[in-house]
Phi, psi and omega in degrees: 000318186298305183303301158307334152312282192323296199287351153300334196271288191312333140340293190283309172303353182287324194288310199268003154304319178288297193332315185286342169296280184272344159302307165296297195314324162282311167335267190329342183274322199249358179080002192276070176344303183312280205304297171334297196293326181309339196282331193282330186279353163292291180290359173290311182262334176270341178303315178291351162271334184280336177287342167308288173321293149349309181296322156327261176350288196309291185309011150255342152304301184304322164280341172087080174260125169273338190266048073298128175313328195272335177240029158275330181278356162189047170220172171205147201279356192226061177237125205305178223261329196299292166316323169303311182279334170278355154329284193315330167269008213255350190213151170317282191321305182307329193278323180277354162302305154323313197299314198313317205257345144304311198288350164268352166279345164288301163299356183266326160317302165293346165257348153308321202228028172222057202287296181292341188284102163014126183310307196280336203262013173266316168298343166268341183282296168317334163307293187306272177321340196253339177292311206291317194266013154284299170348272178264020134302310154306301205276284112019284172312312212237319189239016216201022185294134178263345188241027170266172198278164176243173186265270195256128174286156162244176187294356154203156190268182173272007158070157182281135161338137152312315193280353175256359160288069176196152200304306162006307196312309188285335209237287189339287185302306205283013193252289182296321170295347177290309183300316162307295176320307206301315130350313193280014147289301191313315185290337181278324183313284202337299183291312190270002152296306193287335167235035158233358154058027149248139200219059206207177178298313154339320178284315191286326178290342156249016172270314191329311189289315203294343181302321200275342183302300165345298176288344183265324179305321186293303146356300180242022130307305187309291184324318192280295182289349147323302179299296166327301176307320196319303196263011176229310159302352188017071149214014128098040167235164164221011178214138174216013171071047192281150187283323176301336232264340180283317202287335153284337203279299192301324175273014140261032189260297163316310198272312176314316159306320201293291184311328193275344185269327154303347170292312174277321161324306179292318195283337210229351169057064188226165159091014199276338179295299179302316159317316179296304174311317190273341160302304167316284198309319187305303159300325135354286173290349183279322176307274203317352181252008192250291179315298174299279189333324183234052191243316188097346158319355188201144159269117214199129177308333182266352196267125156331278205226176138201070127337082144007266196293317180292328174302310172272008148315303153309320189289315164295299207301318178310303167330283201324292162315285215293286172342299189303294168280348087045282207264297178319338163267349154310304198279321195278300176342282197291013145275007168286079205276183211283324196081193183280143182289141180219151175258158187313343193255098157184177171310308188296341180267332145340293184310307171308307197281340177275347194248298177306317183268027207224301173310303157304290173327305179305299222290282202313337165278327162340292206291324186274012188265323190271318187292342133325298194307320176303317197299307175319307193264022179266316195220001184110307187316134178244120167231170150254116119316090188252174177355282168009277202281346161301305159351301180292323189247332178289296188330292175313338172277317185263356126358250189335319161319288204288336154291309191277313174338315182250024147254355186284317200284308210263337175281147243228139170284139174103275202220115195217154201284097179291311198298311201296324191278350183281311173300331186286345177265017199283307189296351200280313184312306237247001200241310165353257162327332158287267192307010166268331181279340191286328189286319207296311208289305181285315162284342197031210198291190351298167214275310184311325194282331192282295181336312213282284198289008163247007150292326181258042171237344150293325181281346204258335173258307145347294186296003186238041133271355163277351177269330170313300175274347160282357178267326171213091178278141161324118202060038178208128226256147218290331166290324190312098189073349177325315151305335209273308186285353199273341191266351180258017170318166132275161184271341155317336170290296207294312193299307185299329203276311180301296160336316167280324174287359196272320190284341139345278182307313210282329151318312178314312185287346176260311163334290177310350154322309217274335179264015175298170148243166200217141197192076175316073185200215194238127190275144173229132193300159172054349157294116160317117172246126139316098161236093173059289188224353205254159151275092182261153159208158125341086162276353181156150176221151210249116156253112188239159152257137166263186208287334179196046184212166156252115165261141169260152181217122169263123195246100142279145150212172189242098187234176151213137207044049166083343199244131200285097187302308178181175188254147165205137175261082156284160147248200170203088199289135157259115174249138172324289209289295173306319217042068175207146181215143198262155168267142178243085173320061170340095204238116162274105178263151191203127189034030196104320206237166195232140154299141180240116174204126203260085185289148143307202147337144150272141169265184191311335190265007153114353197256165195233098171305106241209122101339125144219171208231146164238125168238094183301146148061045161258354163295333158308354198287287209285350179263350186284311185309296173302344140305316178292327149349266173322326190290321186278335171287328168286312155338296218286322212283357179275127190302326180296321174288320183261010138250345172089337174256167175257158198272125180327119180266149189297141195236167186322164201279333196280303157331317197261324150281321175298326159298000000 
């Protein structure tokens, strides 16, 4: 009964996503107050229905219902209770439920929390939010059913992929996916501005909070699932330029732009084109990294499904949308006027030239993530596009962003002094430069790695000069008050200066690839291995039962200079049910960097063929994030940004009887 519940609610929730279609939007067309009010309890009761449904789901994964298909096909009754629920997003159905239920949790988020935004432009934007979740409701219904049913149920199911039974499981998708859904607030203004033809600094101030929510999850989705592969795939990577893996990189390239260009919109009422444009593309790209995972066009460690008919199912929502808003900017694009004038030497022309190479860099992953496939299906050719030409073509572009941000920072709206603002960065440069020859000296090469780390300990210092110079302003003697200015930051100040150093660390942490050591060979107990500075040996080896795996465990430790630093177990898991077996990676972290080591197979003679890694500074990678992460969460927590007006001032009490 609970499972025919679910599929009744999504049902149901399909009719008043169509309901949420057409009721605002005609109030807006007619002026119809009444109807224009039907958009928040429509997306609200419809939200409350897909989380019904969802809920459904789940509670048959958590009991183990076998006379579902979905979950005899990726449960087991003796699979720990954690994997039972993150299960349930762990397979294509389960995962567009998921997708179903951010996304009516977006709409429902908007119609809730958008209180200052103008009536029609909220009913066409929720109208605009009630087409998408019809979409992939429709979709979900017709091509994706999570509740059907089996004939003879069986007495166990085939139990979950193994590489998705890891905590990874819980946090990596609904991080990402907040983040990809979460653009389709921004991408519904975007569409119910343009077809309501308000366009103003006002619009940038109510895309700004969802943008920056959008952008941090996604953020720190991206992070998460780098780390997960790092610590689950055992090959000691966390980026491999994989087309899923691109198809995320792309709308937080789009969404990073998105922010910067809403910026100048609100302050200077300029950009507006590009704004509008990078509102469409950022969700776009969310469609389009939605399309590859469940089209079956690519082969991929992320991939869903491969399915024909679901792929070209997306591909009309891709059509629909993307075309559809597109073409409504097509339409718009020349009644957009320019807004306020700025000269090329000023923030806003920084900013632009910051948008442009943000721009550039998405194409360039665009075009290699996409032009195999094309190629393919034009003639036939199988090419590959690997590391390389990203390196090559992403790298170079995206240089520049990371020289220029903090001068960028430091340069005055409108019209601003470059020579001043270059002089006021000379020590930061120059703190630079001292840290390429010091890395050069404790590490020597590669050329790339030392640059990489002394640029980025210029952007990581670079970013608090502008709380710097506001804090000690030029002719104003430098203790005088200083505390009094430092407390009266705003916290957007604080949140842009964490951000740009967070993207710092995480360079620093990549830079340092280039100083790793790497170590192919065979473990033999009690044997001394060399991995960069550290002594690994073998101490013994080990076997348990899991709840629905066999593990072999190899007991390490780790020392220098004779003295033992820490212990650690990989292993190497079998699951029964699947035959299949995962490596469980032993990962030390020691000053910032971590030993790594991946066992295999045991062979006859009792030794582990192993990968090991010594990885200077690589945690910085993944701290980096979470600093830009925070950076965005504080930004978010200034009351200017996360309601868009400013707050009313109170006014004396003999004025306020006189109102």
């Amino acid at each position: 009964m609970i499972v025919e519940t679910g599929h009744f609610a999504l049902a149901l929730a399909l009719a008043l996503a169509l309901m949420q279609i057409i009721l605002p939007f005609w109030g807006a067309r007619a002026h119809d107050g009444r109807l224009m009010a039907t958009a928040r309890p429509l997306a609200l009761t419809q939200f409350a229905l897909v989380a019904l449904a969802y809920a459904a789901l789940t509670y048959a994964h958590v009991v183990s219902d076998f006379s579902l298909v979905n979950v005899v096909e990726n449960s087991h009754s003796t699979k720990p209770m954690i994997y039972k629920i993150s299960g349930v997003w762990g397979n294509h159905e389960g995962s567009m439920m998921l997708w179903a239920l951010i996304l009516t949790l977006c709409g429902a988020a908007m119609a809730a929390f958008s209180r200052a935004i103008p009536p029609r432009l909220l009913a066409d934007s929720i109208s605009v939010q009630g087409c998408l979740s019809a979409a992939f409701l429709l979709f979900i219904l017709l091509t994706s059913e999570p509740f059907a049913r089996i004939a003879t149920p069986p007495i166990e199911g085939n139990d979950l992929n193994p590489i998705l039974q890891d905590p990874g499981l819980a946090i990596h998708p609904p991080l990402l996916y907040l983040g990809y859904v979460g653009f389709s607030i921004v991408f519904s203004l975007a569409a119910g501005a343009l077809i309501g033809g308000r366009i103003d600094a006002a619009f940038a101030r109510f895309i700004r909070p969802w943008t920056l929510v959008a952008w941090v999850f996604l953020t720190l989705g991206i992070a998460m699932g780098s780390y997960w592969a790092y610590y689950t795939l055992g090959w000691g990577g966390f980026w491999f330029w994989d087309p899923v893996e691109n198809a995320s990189l792309l709308p937080w390239l789009a969404g990073t732009a998105l922010l910067h260009s809403a910026s100048v919109m609100e302050k200077r009422e300029a950009l507006k084109i590009w704004t509008i444009f990078l509102a469409i593309l950022a969700f776009s790209l969310s469609l389009l990294g939605t399309f590859l995972v469940r089209s079956g066009v690519l082969t991929s460690v992320h991939s869903f499904a491969s399915d024909p008919t679901r792929g070209m199912f997306i591909l009309g929502i891709l059509v629909l949308f993307i075309g559809g808003a597109l073409f409504l900017f097509m339409l718009r694009a020349p009644t957009l006027t320019g807004g306020g004038l700025f000269a090329p030497i000023s923030r806003e022309g920084f900013l632009v030239v910051n948008n442009l190479l943000l721009t550039a860099a998405c194409a360039a992953v665009f075009i290699g993530t996409l032009y195999p496939l094309a190629l393919e299906a034009w003639n036939g050719s199988k090419i590959t596009v690997g590391a390389p030409f990203f390196n090559l073509t992403f790298g170079p572009l995206f240089a520049p962003i990371l020289i220029l941000a903090p001068l960028g920072q430091l340069l005055a709206w409108k019209r601003a002094d470059l020579l001043g603002a270059a002089q006021r960065l000379f020590l930061v440069a120059a703190l630079g430069l001292v840290a390429m020859l010091g890395f050069y000296a404790l590490q020597g090469g590669p050329v790339v790695s030392v640059v990489c780390a002394g640029v980025a300990i210029y952007l990581m210092t670079a970013a608090f000069a502008e709380i710097w110079g506001r804090v000690f302003p030029q002719g104003v003697r430098r203790s005088a008050n200083a505390l009094a200015r430092l407390a009266g930051l705003p916290l957007s100040a604080w949140g842009a200066a964490l951000a740009h150093a967070g993207l710092g660390v995480t360079l620093l942490g990549l830079a340092a690839t280039g100083w790793g050591v790497e170590k192919i060979t065979r473990i033999q107990p009690n044997e001394l291995y060399q991995v960069g500075p550290y002594a690994l040996q073998a101490t013994s080896v080990d076997s348990a039962e899991g709840p629905n795996y066999r593990e072999a465990i190899v007991h390490m430790t780790i020392a220098r200079d004779g003295k033992t630093v820490a212990t650690f177990d990989p292993s190497k898991r079998f699951f029964r049910t699947r035959q299949m077996a995962t490596s469980q990676a032993g990962i030390v972290t020691l000053n910032l960097g971590q030993i790594y080591v991946a066992v295999a197979e045991q062979n006859p003679d009792g030794s582990f063929d192993a990968r090991m890694y010594w990885k200077p500074l690589v945690s910085l990678i993944w701290l980096g994030a979470l600093a830009m992460a925070l950076g965005g969460t504080l930004s978010l927590a200034d009351r200017r940004l996360r309601v868009g007006v400013a707050r009313r001032a109170k006014l004396p009490a003999n004025l306020q009887a006189a109102e």
